[in-house]
């Protein structure tokens, strides 16, 4: 089949890099590829979470090599990625990508990526910081708070570099060979201390707190073009337009939603309930309004507890079995858990699954309630964790909030939902709305689609 104008979408995720090739005439994906980054590296702090930028770049290069000559048809490139995190670099580092000189000396020109899971800015540290002038709060793992911590504890990091951004901002700068980053509102809002309505950093507040405001990138609306590809690479023509980097959450939603009357529940590593709205309502503790597209907002209840909780439970069971001198593989255990029969008890076991806490309530963790002599079984424990995840989402974003927003249907996405009949049933029971299960297009497809929708003139 002959394709005239393709859009390349790149998603720099927490554990992998994904690409998608979108046919601009049909808005369909014609190619997809995913490569694990294996980028996690030792951190300078016991609560830190850092990734090696070189491993991320190598995974991206492996993805880009894969499609071959069809990449000659690419007319535009969109990049999105993990939000909240921050990486620092020197302008010289951007050029090294094109010089192909990834040497140990080069590593001095870029920091590790401090990810959204970095917890060095604990509650005690956060209470010392000034309050942002924004409807959005700033939590642990957010870029500006990480800068505050580095300024106080590792100032040499800040003095060594001139620029910073999310990892996707760095990728955009590299592809265009421009050292100075430009950031979309998606990513600026995810750093904290950014006024979405005014589209500006809280510079007055930050200056009073001796924050290095010179590091903060220029911010533009999502969908804008950043620049053009510096040289032909992996058959992608020199001069191909490159969009400003976007947030992976917004891109996953635009790839999935078909109507403003739909909400999305996605459960993968973490879990989210989200819907698109034109206005910012009075916020519940667990709901935030992030910038979306076309002056709309994405109302999001983003839980830190999702598939990672079930993974933790499975690892615990495996360790108990091993301690008894028995043996079962992880795949076998998952298969048995996902096919356990339902058990009904007059006193149901209630599991509060907050193993990882929550951003809006970092001091509350998990618990078991109503433990009796006949419900403390493997089946009831697993079922309780599954139901607890959905009840936690319902607590963060109540059904009444969805109804008030005109939501008529829930789209369920993510392998945790599609594989787990307990979770599917609990979503229907808790939210009492029709549930449509989809194998969603991913954020790599979503960022390509966003580029098409925001710049149709490029493909006419």
Tab-separated table of C-alpha atoms in Angstrom:
chain	number	residue	atom	x	y	z
A	1	UNK	CA	0.000	0.000	0.000
A	2	UNK	CA	1.282	3.463	-0.891
A	3	UNK	CA	1.301	6.111	1.827
A	4	UNK	CA	1.749	9.735	0.911
A	5	UNK	CA	2.051	11.652	4.176
A	6	UNK	CA	2.907	9.953	7.458
A	7	UNK	CA	3.232	11.351	10.968
A	8	UNK	CA	5.752	9.817	13.360
A	9	UNK	CA	4.718	9.698	17.018
A	10	UNK	CA	7.330	8.994	19.704
A	11	UNK	CA	6.449	8.282	23.346
A	12	UNK	CA	9.278	8.366	25.906
A	13	UNK	CA	7.722	6.280	28.683
A	14	UNK	CA	8.885	5.299	32.144
A	15	UNK	CA	10.010	1.828	31.039
A	16	UNK	CA	9.995	1.886	27.222
A	17	UNK	CA	10.131	4.013	24.090
A	18	UNK	CA	7.289	3.520	21.628
A	19	UNK	CA	6.780	4.816	18.113
A	20	UNK	CA	3.732	4.867	15.865
A	21	UNK	CA	3.386	5.805	12.202
A	22	UNK	CA	0.038	7.450	11.467
A	23	UNK	CA	-1.392	7.746	7.957
A	24	UNK	CA	-2.591	11.363	7.771
A	25	UNK	CA	-5.297	10.537	5.205
A	26	UNK	CA	-7.010	7.853	7.330
A	27	UNK	CA	-5.851	8.723	10.892
A	28	UNK	CA	-4.911	5.068	11.304
A	29	UNK	CA	-1.679	3.617	12.647
A	30	UNK	CA	0.216	1.601	10.041
A	31	UNK	CA	3.245	0.678	12.155
A	32	UNK	CA	4.156	0.462	15.834
A	33	UNK	CA	7.267	-0.524	17.740
A	34	UNK	CA	8.252	-0.629	21.418
A	35	UNK	CA	11.715	-1.020	22.942
A	36	UNK	CA	12.407	-1.242	26.707
A	37	UNK	CA	14.762	1.470	27.914
A	38	UNK	CA	16.333	-0.459	30.823
A	39	UNK	CA	17.332	3.012	31.979
A	40	UNK	CA	16.913	2.798	35.758
A	41	UNK	CA	20.196	3.645	37.444
A	42	UNK	CA	21.545	4.166	40.943
A	43	UNK	CA	20.359	7.371	42.581
A	44	UNK	CA	22.261	9.895	44.636
A	45	UNK	CA	19.452	9.725	47.211
A	46	UNK	CA	17.836	6.715	48.906
A	47	UNK	CA	14.376	7.983	47.947
A	48	UNK	CA	15.472	9.026	44.477
A	49	UNK	CA	14.416	7.531	41.156
A	50	UNK	CA	16.787	8.281	38.289
A	51	UNK	CA	17.228	7.050	34.728
A	52	UNK	CA	20.210	7.032	32.372
A	53	UNK	CA	19.483	9.392	29.462
A	54	UNK	CA	21.856	7.471	27.159
A	55	UNK	CA	19.854	4.267	27.546
A	56	UNK	CA	16.673	6.165	26.713
A	57	UNK	CA	18.271	7.643	23.574
A	58	UNK	CA	19.571	4.232	22.486
A	59	UNK	CA	16.089	2.732	22.858
A	60	UNK	CA	14.678	5.582	20.755
A	61	UNK	CA	17.324	5.033	18.077
A	62	UNK	CA	16.485	1.314	17.974
A	63	UNK	CA	12.824	2.173	17.450
A	64	UNK	CA	13.609	4.654	14.676
A	65	UNK	CA	15.813	2.186	12.798
A	66	UNK	CA	13.067	-0.404	12.622
A	67	UNK	CA	10.533	0.848	9.997
A	68	UNK	CA	13.114	1.319	7.207
A	69	UNK	CA	12.536	3.264	3.972
A	70	UNK	CA	8.873	3.976	4.692
A	71	UNK	CA	10.167	6.694	7.032
A	72	UNK	CA	10.918	8.724	3.871
A	73	UNK	CA	7.166	9.490	3.836
A	74	UNK	CA	7.239	11.127	7.298
A	75	UNK	CA	6.128	14.765	7.075
A	76	UNK	CA	5.955	15.586	10.797
A	77	UNK	CA	7.197	14.269	14.144
A	78	UNK	CA	5.349	14.465	17.447
A	79	UNK	CA	6.977	13.592	20.768
A	80	UNK	CA	5.382	13.012	24.164
A	81	UNK	CA	6.559	11.365	27.351
A	82	UNK	CA	6.477	10.874	31.081
A	83	UNK	CA	5.402	14.049	32.819
A	84	UNK	CA	6.693	15.764	35.992
A	85	UNK	CA	10.308	14.553	35.681
A	86	UNK	CA	13.337	16.731	34.890
A	87	UNK	CA	16.701	16.428	33.136
A	88	UNK	CA	19.498	19.010	32.841
A	89	UNK	CA	21.836	19.471	29.878
A	90	UNK	CA	24.430	21.655	28.201
A	91	UNK	CA	23.986	22.883	24.610
A	92	UNK	CA	27.001	20.810	23.514
A	93	UNK	CA	25.158	17.627	24.469
A	94	UNK	CA	22.515	18.215	21.791
A	95	UNK	CA	25.194	18.278	19.093
A	96	UNK	CA	26.693	14.976	20.303
A	97	UNK	CA	23.612	13.105	19.103
A	98	UNK	CA	24.425	14.165	15.550
A	99	UNK	CA	28.161	13.619	15.985
A	100	UNK	CA	27.393	10.135	17.389
A	101	UNK	CA	29.904	10.636	20.191
A	102	UNK	CA	28.212	9.050	23.185
A	103	UNK	CA	31.385	8.799	25.243
A	104	UNK	CA	32.011	8.930	28.991
A	105	UNK	CA	33.166	12.514	28.497
A	106	UNK	CA	29.796	13.331	26.980
A	107	UNK	CA	28.046	12.187	30.158
A	108	UNK	CA	29.337	15.328	31.840
A	109	UNK	CA	27.070	17.303	29.514
A	110	UNK	CA	23.785	15.787	30.710
A	111	UNK	CA	22.351	14.768	34.076
A	112	UNK	CA	20.324	11.690	34.860
A	113	UNK	CA	16.581	11.993	34.404
A	114	UNK	CA	14.915	12.590	37.784
A	115	UNK	CA	11.612	10.810	37.175
A	116	UNK	CA	8.061	11.451	38.395
A	117	UNK	CA	8.646	8.627	40.911
A	118	UNK	CA	11.530	10.468	42.592
A	119	UNK	CA	10.560	10.947	46.248
A	120	UNK	CA	13.511	12.908	47.663
A	121	UNK	CA	11.250	15.950	48.134
A	122	UNK	CA	9.360	14.391	51.037
A	123	UNK	CA	6.519	15.974	52.989
A	124	UNK	CA	8.894	17.633	55.460
A	125	UNK	CA	10.790	19.331	52.619
A	126	UNK	CA	7.642	20.309	50.712
A	127	UNK	CA	6.190	22.135	53.720
A	128	UNK	CA	9.149	24.567	53.568
A	129	UNK	CA	8.385	25.622	49.991
A	130	UNK	CA	6.223	28.594	48.960
A	131	UNK	CA	2.651	27.922	47.854
A	132	UNK	CA	2.204	28.009	44.046
A	133	UNK	CA	-0.166	30.536	42.464
A	134	UNK	CA	-2.086	27.984	40.479
A	135	UNK	CA	-5.099	25.713	40.739
A	136	UNK	CA	-2.566	22.861	40.517
A	137	UNK	CA	-0.494	21.744	43.488
A	138	UNK	CA	3.168	20.741	43.300
A	139	UNK	CA	4.062	17.308	44.644
A	140	UNK	CA	7.112	15.127	45.132
A	141	UNK	CA	8.692	14.208	41.798
A	142	UNK	CA	7.584	17.480	40.142
A	143	UNK	CA	10.335	19.335	38.260
A	144	UNK	CA	10.309	22.634	40.164
A	145	UNK	CA	10.342	20.900	43.544
A	146	UNK	CA	13.274	18.746	42.409
A	147	UNK	CA	15.136	21.964	41.478
A	148	UNK	CA	14.386	23.380	44.935
A	149	UNK	CA	15.858	20.224	46.519
A	150	UNK	CA	18.950	20.209	44.290
A	151	UNK	CA	19.578	23.892	44.995
A	152	UNK	CA	19.656	23.169	48.722
A	153	UNK	CA	21.418	19.798	48.691
A	154	UNK	CA	23.361	19.382	45.428
A	155	UNK	CA	23.870	22.906	44.005
A	156	UNK	CA	26.681	21.706	41.745
A	157	UNK	CA	24.079	19.970	39.565
A	158	UNK	CA	22.442	23.301	38.816
A	159	UNK	CA	25.731	25.136	38.272
A	160	UNK	CA	26.922	22.519	35.757
A	161	UNK	CA	24.056	22.971	33.274
A	162	UNK	CA	22.328	25.808	31.416
A	163	UNK	CA	19.098	24.117	30.319
A	164	UNK	CA	16.473	21.743	31.644
A	165	UNK	CA	13.170	20.196	30.642
A	166	UNK	CA	11.269	16.942	30.651
A	167	UNK	CA	12.933	14.055	28.826
A	168	UNK	CA	10.619	14.647	25.845
A	169	UNK	CA	11.654	18.314	25.729
A	170	UNK	CA	15.278	17.192	25.500
A	171	UNK	CA	14.431	14.800	22.639
A	172	UNK	CA	12.736	17.620	20.694
A	173	UNK	CA	15.780	19.883	21.235
A	174	UNK	CA	18.087	17.104	20.030
A	175	UNK	CA	16.112	16.364	16.855
A	176	UNK	CA	16.089	20.069	15.939
A	177	UNK	CA	19.673	20.600	17.172
A	178	UNK	CA	18.565	23.505	19.352
A	179	UNK	CA	20.048	23.527	22.839
A	180	UNK	CA	17.472	25.885	24.340
A	181	UNK	CA	14.190	24.093	25.062
A	182	UNK	CA	10.615	25.237	24.545
A	183	UNK	CA	7.945	23.552	26.668
A	184	UNK	CA	4.215	22.999	26.156
A	185	UNK	CA	1.668	23.854	28.834
A	186	UNK	CA	1.165	20.086	29.303
A	187	UNK	CA	4.663	19.665	30.685
A	188	UNK	CA	4.990	23.072	32.372
A	189	UNK	CA	1.847	22.397	34.419
A	190	UNK	CA	3.253	19.023	35.441
A	191	UNK	CA	6.281	20.741	37.029
A	192	UNK	CA	4.330	22.942	39.421
A	193	UNK	CA	4.531	26.730	39.938
A	194	UNK	CA	2.878	27.330	36.566
A	195	UNK	CA	-0.322	29.349	36.093
A	196	UNK	CA	-2.239	27.562	33.341
A	197	UNK	CA	-4.770	30.367	32.922
A	198	UNK	CA	-2.090	33.047	32.466
A	199	UNK	CA	0.292	30.623	30.707
A	200	UNK	CA	3.203	31.806	32.849
A	201	UNK	CA	5.577	30.606	35.542
A	202	UNK	CA	5.148	31.983	39.093
A	203	UNK	CA	8.400	33.907	38.630
A	204	UNK	CA	7.706	36.470	41.367
A	205	UNK	CA	7.109	33.731	43.951
A	206	UNK	CA	10.094	31.733	42.750
A	207	UNK	CA	12.478	34.717	42.725
A	208	UNK	CA	11.568	35.504	46.344
A	209	UNK	CA	12.491	31.908	47.189
A	210	UNK	CA	15.876	32.280	45.422
A	211	UNK	CA	14.832	29.784	42.756
A	212	UNK	CA	17.042	29.759	39.599
A	213	UNK	CA	14.300	31.042	37.266
A	214	UNK	CA	16.783	31.350	34.379
A	215	UNK	CA	16.477	27.579	33.999
A	216	UNK	CA	12.734	27.660	33.277
A	217	UNK	CA	11.917	27.104	29.580
A	218	UNK	CA	9.722	29.306	27.401
A	219	UNK	CA	6.168	27.880	27.359
A	220	UNK	CA	3.797	27.628	24.368
A	221	UNK	CA	0.414	26.045	23.690
A	222	UNK	CA	0.277	22.311	22.802
A	223	UNK	CA	0.179	21.566	19.083
A	224	UNK	CA	2.685	24.279	18.162
A	225	UNK	CA	5.642	23.498	15.904
A	226	UNK	CA	9.032	23.695	17.650
A	227	UNK	CA	11.332	23.464	14.625
A	228	UNK	CA	12.546	21.101	11.920
A	229	UNK	CA	14.698	17.975	11.823
A	230	UNK	CA	18.358	19.017	11.675
A	231	UNK	CA	19.574	16.289	9.298
A	232	UNK	CA	18.153	13.210	7.568
A	233	UNK	CA	18.112	10.351	10.070
A	234	UNK	CA	16.834	6.776	9.659
A	235	UNK	CA	15.353	7.831	6.278
A	236	UNK	CA	13.335	10.683	7.854
A	237	UNK	CA	14.009	13.724	5.604
A	238	UNK	CA	15.931	16.740	6.809
A	239	UNK	CA	13.533	19.628	7.418
A	240	UNK	CA	10.641	17.462	8.674
A	241	UNK	CA	8.595	19.588	11.096
A	242	UNK	CA	8.818	18.695	14.801
A	243	UNK	CA	6.077	19.620	17.271
A	244	UNK	CA	6.638	20.902	20.788
A	245	UNK	CA	6.720	17.997	23.274
A	246	UNK	CA	3.423	16.983	24.902
A	247	UNK	CA	2.349	15.040	27.993
A	248	UNK	CA	1.788	11.293	27.678
A	249	UNK	CA	-1.450	11.448	29.691
A	250	UNK	CA	-3.094	13.952	27.335
A	251	UNK	CA	-1.879	11.969	24.332
A	252	UNK	CA	-3.253	8.689	25.662
A	253	UNK	CA	-6.641	10.352	26.205
A	254	UNK	CA	-6.853	11.952	22.741
A	255	UNK	CA	-6.023	8.531	21.294
A	256	UNK	CA	-8.858	6.867	23.211
A	257	UNK	CA	-11.775	9.294	23.642
A	258	UNK	CA	-14.375	9.579	20.905
A	259	UNK	CA	-16.831	11.901	22.682
A	260	UNK	CA	-16.955	14.575	25.398
A	261	UNK	CA	-19.546	12.362	27.109
A	262	UNK	CA	-16.947	9.611	27.662
A	263	UNK	CA	-14.614	9.213	30.612
A	264	UNK	CA	-11.512	7.035	30.557
A	265	UNK	CA	-10.381	4.662	33.275
A	266	UNK	CA	-6.876	3.458	32.555
A	267	UNK	CA	-5.037	1.016	34.798
A	268	UNK	CA	-1.485	0.082	33.949
A	269	UNK	CA	1.373	0.700	36.408
A	270	UNK	CA	-0.705	3.410	38.066
A	271	UNK	CA	-4.406	4.240	37.575
A	272	UNK	CA	-6.368	7.225	36.286
A	273	UNK	CA	-9.930	8.371	35.760
A	274	UNK	CA	-10.164	11.298	33.350
A	275	UNK	CA	-12.616	13.312	31.275
A	276	UNK	CA	-12.392	16.447	29.124
A	277	UNK	CA	-14.076	19.644	30.303
A	278	UNK	CA	-14.235	23.339	29.410
A	279	UNK	CA	-14.267	24.614	32.991
A	280	UNK	CA	-12.397	24.083	36.239
A	281	UNK	CA	-14.809	23.056	38.973
A	282	UNK	CA	-14.091	23.317	42.680
A	283	UNK	CA	-11.522	20.599	43.117
A	284	UNK	CA	-11.775	17.450	45.192
A	285	UNK	CA	-8.539	16.498	46.927
A	286	UNK	CA	-7.826	13.717	44.446
A	287	UNK	CA	-8.825	15.539	41.217
A	288	UNK	CA	-6.723	18.003	39.255
A	289	UNK	CA	-7.343	19.908	36.029
A	290	UNK	CA	-4.443	19.706	33.589
A	291	UNK	CA	-4.293	21.620	30.294
A	292	UNK	CA	-5.551	19.565	27.359
A	293	UNK	CA	-6.090	20.936	23.831
A	294	UNK	CA	-8.107	23.843	22.375
A	295	UNK	CA	-8.395	25.631	25.752
A	296	UNK	CA	-10.015	22.577	27.331
A	297	UNK	CA	-8.903	20.856	30.538
A	298	UNK	CA	-8.414	17.240	31.482
A	299	UNK	CA	-10.021	16.489	34.840
A	300	UNK	CA	-7.868	13.706	36.253
A	301	UNK	CA	-7.900	11.549	39.347
A	302	UNK	CA	-4.402	10.080	39.113
A	303	UNK	CA	-3.731	7.328	41.620
A	304	UNK	CA	-0.243	6.060	42.376
A	305	UNK	CA	-1.817	2.652	43.028
A	306	UNK	CA	-2.723	0.492	40.050
A	307	UNK	CA	-1.198	-2.568	38.468
A	308	UNK	CA	1.891	-1.971	40.614
A	309	UNK	CA	-0.180	-2.964	43.676
A	310	UNK	CA	-1.248	-6.272	42.126
A	311	UNK	CA	2.361	-6.893	41.030
A	312	UNK	CA	3.459	-6.285	44.630
A	313	UNK	CA	0.842	-8.735	45.898
A	314	UNK	CA	1.963	-11.408	43.414
A	315	UNK	CA	5.632	-10.921	44.350
A	316	UNK	CA	4.707	-11.305	48.020
A	317	UNK	CA	2.843	-14.564	47.386
A	318	UNK	CA	5.796	-15.865	45.366
A	319	UNK	CA	8.167	-15.039	48.229
A	320	UNK	CA	5.884	-16.831	50.742
A	321	UNK	CA	5.730	-19.901	48.512
A	322	UNK	CA	9.499	-19.870	48.064
A	323	UNK	CA	10.034	-19.530	51.833
A	324	UNK	CA	8.052	-22.751	52.267
A	325	UNK	CA	10.343	-24.579	49.845
A	326	UNK	CA	7.664	-24.776	47.157
A	327	UNK	CA	7.773	-23.567	43.592
A	328	UNK	CA	5.406	-21.854	41.160
A	329	UNK	CA	6.240	-19.530	38.293
A	330	UNK	CA	4.940	-15.968	38.189
A	331	UNK	CA	2.966	-16.713	35.009
A	332	UNK	CA	1.316	-19.742	36.647
A	333	UNK	CA	0.391	-17.703	39.716
A	334	UNK	CA	-1.130	-14.905	37.624
A	335	UNK	CA	-3.117	-17.438	35.614
A	336	UNK	CA	-4.555	-19.021	38.763
A	337	UNK	CA	-5.358	-15.695	40.432
A	338	UNK	CA	-7.157	-14.387	37.346
A	339	UNK	CA	-9.314	-17.535	37.235
A	340	UNK	CA	-10.103	-17.950	40.933
A	341	UNK	CA	-13.825	-18.466	41.610
A	342	UNK	CA	-15.718	-15.660	43.319
A	343	UNK	CA	-16.388	-16.225	47.011
A	344	UNK	CA	-19.258	-14.502	48.783
A	345	UNK	CA	-19.110	-14.020	52.574
A	346	UNK	CA	-21.508	-12.374	54.965
A	347	UNK	CA	-18.574	-10.280	56.219
A	348	UNK	CA	-16.592	-9.258	53.133
A	349	UNK	CA	-12.879	-8.579	53.414
A	350	UNK	CA	-12.214	-4.908	52.662
A	351	UNK	CA	-8.777	-4.023	51.327
A	352	UNK	CA	-7.515	-0.437	51.270
A	353	UNK	CA	-4.749	-0.922	48.662
A	354	UNK	CA	-2.736	2.279	49.151
A	355	UNK	CA	0.628	0.537	49.212
A	356	UNK	CA	2.272	3.524	47.535
A	357	UNK	CA	0.264	6.265	49.240
A	358	UNK	CA	-1.252	9.065	47.163
A	359	UNK	CA	0.097	12.464	46.144
A	360	UNK	CA	-2.789	14.258	47.857
A	361	UNK	CA	-2.523	12.027	50.974
A	362	UNK	CA	1.098	10.843	51.262
A	363	UNK	CA	0.891	9.703	54.897
A	364	UNK	CA	-1.992	7.216	54.497
A	365	UNK	CA	-1.165	3.662	53.469
A	366	UNK	CA	-2.970	0.362	52.998
A	367	UNK	CA	-4.979	-1.684	55.451
A	368	UNK	CA	-7.250	-4.729	55.813
A	369	UNK	CA	-10.706	-4.456	57.425
A	370	UNK	CA	-13.220	-7.118	58.436
A	371	UNK	CA	-10.731	-9.986	58.585
A	372	UNK	CA	-12.544	-13.134	59.786
A	373	UNK	CA	-11.730	-16.812	60.116
A	374	UNK	CA	-13.424	-17.655	56.816
A	375	UNK	CA	-12.550	-14.763	54.496
A	376	UNK	CA	-8.778	-14.611	54.964
A	377	UNK	CA	-8.103	-16.650	51.803
A	378	UNK	CA	-5.964	-16.139	48.730
A	379	UNK	CA	-9.077	-15.660	46.622
A	380	UNK	CA	-10.571	-13.036	48.944
A	381	UNK	CA	-7.266	-11.201	49.337
A	382	UNK	CA	-6.722	-10.927	45.585
A	383	UNK	CA	-10.353	-9.990	44.999
A	384	UNK	CA	-10.120	-7.418	47.801
A	385	UNK	CA	-7.064	-5.758	46.270
A	386	UNK	CA	-8.758	-5.601	42.849
A	387	UNK	CA	-11.969	-4.125	44.264
A	388	UNK	CA	-10.002	-1.786	46.502
A	389	UNK	CA	-8.224	-0.221	43.519
A	390	UNK	CA	-11.551	0.699	41.904
A	391	UNK	CA	-13.097	1.922	45.153
A	392	UNK	CA	-10.068	4.143	45.649
A	393	UNK	CA	-10.612	5.671	42.191
A	394	UNK	CA	-14.296	6.182	43.026
A	395	UNK	CA	-13.326	7.936	46.255
A	396	UNK	CA	-10.969	10.232	44.314
A	397	UNK	CA	-13.496	10.981	41.542
A	398	UNK	CA	-17.063	10.260	42.748
A	399	UNK	CA	-19.754	9.109	40.309
A	400	UNK	CA	-21.698	12.312	41.015
A	401	UNK	CA	-18.831	14.330	39.564
A	402	UNK	CA	-18.958	12.319	36.336
A	403	UNK	CA	-22.730	12.716	36.046
A	404	UNK	CA	-22.505	16.475	36.630
A	405	UNK	CA	-19.985	16.667	33.777
A	406	UNK	CA	-22.424	14.862	31.462
A	407	UNK	CA	-20.453	11.622	31.321
A	408	UNK	CA	-22.567	8.778	29.899
A	409	UNK	CA	-20.011	6.027	29.335
A	410	UNK	CA	-16.676	4.800	30.670
A	411	UNK	CA	-13.974	3.556	28.345
A	412	UNK	CA	-11.737	1.074	30.087
A	413	UNK	CA	-8.167	0.711	28.879
A	414	UNK	CA	-4.969	-0.902	29.999
A	415	UNK	CA	-4.105	-4.576	30.332
A	416	UNK	CA	-5.030	-4.643	34.027
A	417	UNK	CA	-8.676	-3.993	33.113
A	418	UNK	CA	-8.908	-6.094	29.974
A	419	UNK	CA	-7.463	-9.210	31.675
A	420	UNK	CA	-9.201	-8.960	35.047
A	421	UNK	CA	-12.908	-9.864	35.338
A	422	UNK	CA	-13.039	-8.747	38.996
A	423	UNK	CA	-11.904	-5.234	38.114
A	424	UNK	CA	-14.265	-5.000	35.128
A	425	UNK	CA	-17.234	-6.002	37.285
A	426	UNK	CA	-16.230	-3.603	40.086
A	427	UNK	CA	-16.010	-0.649	37.667
A	428	UNK	CA	-19.572	-1.384	36.541
A	429	UNK	CA	-20.799	-1.808	40.132
A	430	UNK	CA	-19.089	1.303	41.534
A	431	UNK	CA	-19.636	3.817	38.744
A	432	UNK	CA	-22.928	2.359	37.472
A	433	UNK	CA	-22.253	3.535	33.917
A	434	UNK	CA	-21.873	1.522	30.702
A	435	UNK	CA	-18.326	0.188	30.362
A	436	UNK	CA	-16.732	-0.152	26.938
A	437	UNK	CA	-13.475	-2.073	26.847
A	438	UNK	CA	-11.016	-1.063	24.173
A	439	UNK	CA	-7.526	-2.016	23.254
A	440	UNK	CA	-6.549	1.646	23.077
A	441	UNK	CA	-4.101	3.287	20.774
A	442	UNK	CA	-1.123	4.350	22.879
A	443	UNK	CA	0.407	7.740	23.550
A	444	UNK	CA	2.749	7.440	20.554
A	445	UNK	CA	-0.313	7.249	18.304
A	446	UNK	CA	-1.989	9.999	20.341
A	447	UNK	CA	0.844	12.511	19.904
A	448	UNK	CA	0.839	11.906	16.141
A	449	UNK	CA	-2.952	12.360	16.083
A	450	UNK	CA	-2.657	15.585	18.126
A	451	UNK	CA	-0.150	16.962	15.617
A	452	UNK	CA	-2.551	16.161	12.767
A	453	UNK	CA	-5.568	17.738	14.491
A	454	UNK	CA	-3.688	20.898	15.465
A	455	UNK	CA	-1.882	21.387	12.116
A	456	UNK	CA	-4.171	20.066	9.337
A	457	UNK	CA	-2.646	22.499	6.817
A	458	UNK	CA	0.598	20.513	6.899
A	459	UNK	CA	-1.127	17.473	5.416
A	460	UNK	CA	-3.679	18.947	2.999
